[in-house]
Amino acid sequence: MFTPKIPPPDTAPTPGTSLVPPLTGLVHPPACTCHNAPTAPAPVPALSPARPAVRFTPGALIVAAAGGTAVVLVVGTVLVSMLLATAITAASVAVCAVVLRSLLNRPNNR
């Protein structure tokens, strides 16, 4: 079952021959049949003058710094409040678990 099936010597191809016949007489059609002559490249449009670099005035720098500080404070406050809410929820669940455990373990000692 696992032994290779070798063809008999009279049908096996010789090392110098190929099973695929050579391709002869093939003519490929041209990629484009439009037969247009190449045209001159399109003219490059004139570049607009370079825009000036952004310049910050001292007032704009102060506003940008204050805005960045406000964003950091707001995001920090939101994250801390979410952490605090999670901690309070975890503590209340723990207290409820202890109370329930004490009620269920000793029902006769009330």
XYZ file of C-alpha atoms in Angstrom:
110
model
C 0.000 0.000 0.000
C 2.781 2.439 0.893
C 5.263 1.290 -1.730
C 5.749 3.621 -4.689
C 4.188 2.583 -7.974
C 6.902 2.731 -10.590
C 5.759 2.513 -14.239
C 7.252 -0.213 -16.372
C 10.393 0.823 -18.252
C 8.757 0.880 -21.684
C 6.236 3.638 -20.708
C 8.497 5.745 -18.495
C 9.815 8.933 -20.144
C 13.524 9.102 -20.792
C 15.454 11.805 -18.921
C 16.063 13.833 -22.086
C 12.427 14.069 -23.214
C 9.484 15.988 -21.885
C 5.806 15.059 -21.660
C 4.766 18.592 -22.665
C 5.077 19.372 -26.380
C 6.981 22.567 -27.186
C 4.929 25.638 -28.004
C 5.671 26.910 -31.498
C 4.000 29.445 -33.703
C 2.345 31.418 -30.916
C 1.764 35.088 -31.722
C 0.654 37.358 -28.900
C -1.737 40.193 -29.764
C -0.560 43.703 -28.896
C -1.585 45.003 -25.475
C -3.243 48.087 -26.965
C -5.025 48.229 -30.290
C -5.693 51.975 -30.295
C -2.674 52.802 -32.511
C -2.432 56.341 -31.160
C 0.818 58.190 -31.455
C 2.341 59.126 -28.125
C 1.447 62.652 -27.104
C 3.516 65.230 -25.343
C 3.289 65.160 -21.541
C 0.757 67.487 -19.971
C 2.173 70.798 -18.827
C 2.951 71.005 -15.147
C 0.747 73.595 -13.422
C 2.534 76.466 -11.785
C 3.075 75.924 -8.077
C 1.306 78.254 -5.740
C 3.546 80.228 -3.436
C 4.552 78.341 -0.338
C 2.265 78.897 2.602
C 3.855 80.685 5.488
C 4.721 78.636 8.543
C 2.283 78.745 11.443
C 3.364 81.404 13.892
C 2.111 81.457 17.455
C 1.736 84.680 19.319
C 2.413 84.665 23.069
C -1.328 84.826 23.698
C -1.963 81.824 21.441
C 0.738 79.834 23.243
C -0.866 80.602 26.601
C -4.298 79.552 25.278
C -2.847 76.317 23.832
C -1.084 75.490 27.107
C -4.233 76.240 29.127
C -6.342 74.108 26.775
C -3.918 71.202 27.021
C -3.874 71.462 30.793
C -7.685 71.518 30.909
C -7.887 68.421 28.716
C -5.402 66.553 30.910
C -7.280 67.530 34.065
C -10.673 66.537 32.671
C -9.434 63.177 31.374
C -7.637 62.510 34.657
C -10.757 63.369 36.663
C -12.902 61.035 34.557
C -10.420 58.171 34.880
C -10.037 58.624 38.642
C -13.804 58.762 39.124
C -14.223 55.546 37.123
C -11.567 53.867 39.268
C -13.250 55.122 42.432
C -16.648 53.843 41.263
C -15.135 50.433 40.595
C -13.507 50.342 44.021
C -16.739 51.345 45.791
C -18.703 48.721 43.851
C -16.154 46.030 44.711
C -16.237 46.966 48.402
C -20.042 46.914 48.524
C -20.147 43.505 46.800
C -17.619 42.196 49.310
C -19.707 43.485 52.258
C -22.853 41.910 50.780
C -21.019 38.613 50.343
C -19.881 38.618 53.993
C -23.385 39.444 55.249
C -24.978 36.748 53.097
C -22.382 34.217 54.195
C -23.024 34.959 57.844
C -26.802 34.701 57.350
C -26.637 31.429 55.453
C -24.052 29.692 57.658
C -25.836 30.228 60.996
C -29.585 30.352 60.487
C -30.315 29.133 64.034
C -28.235 31.775 65.868
C -30.433 34.784 65.115
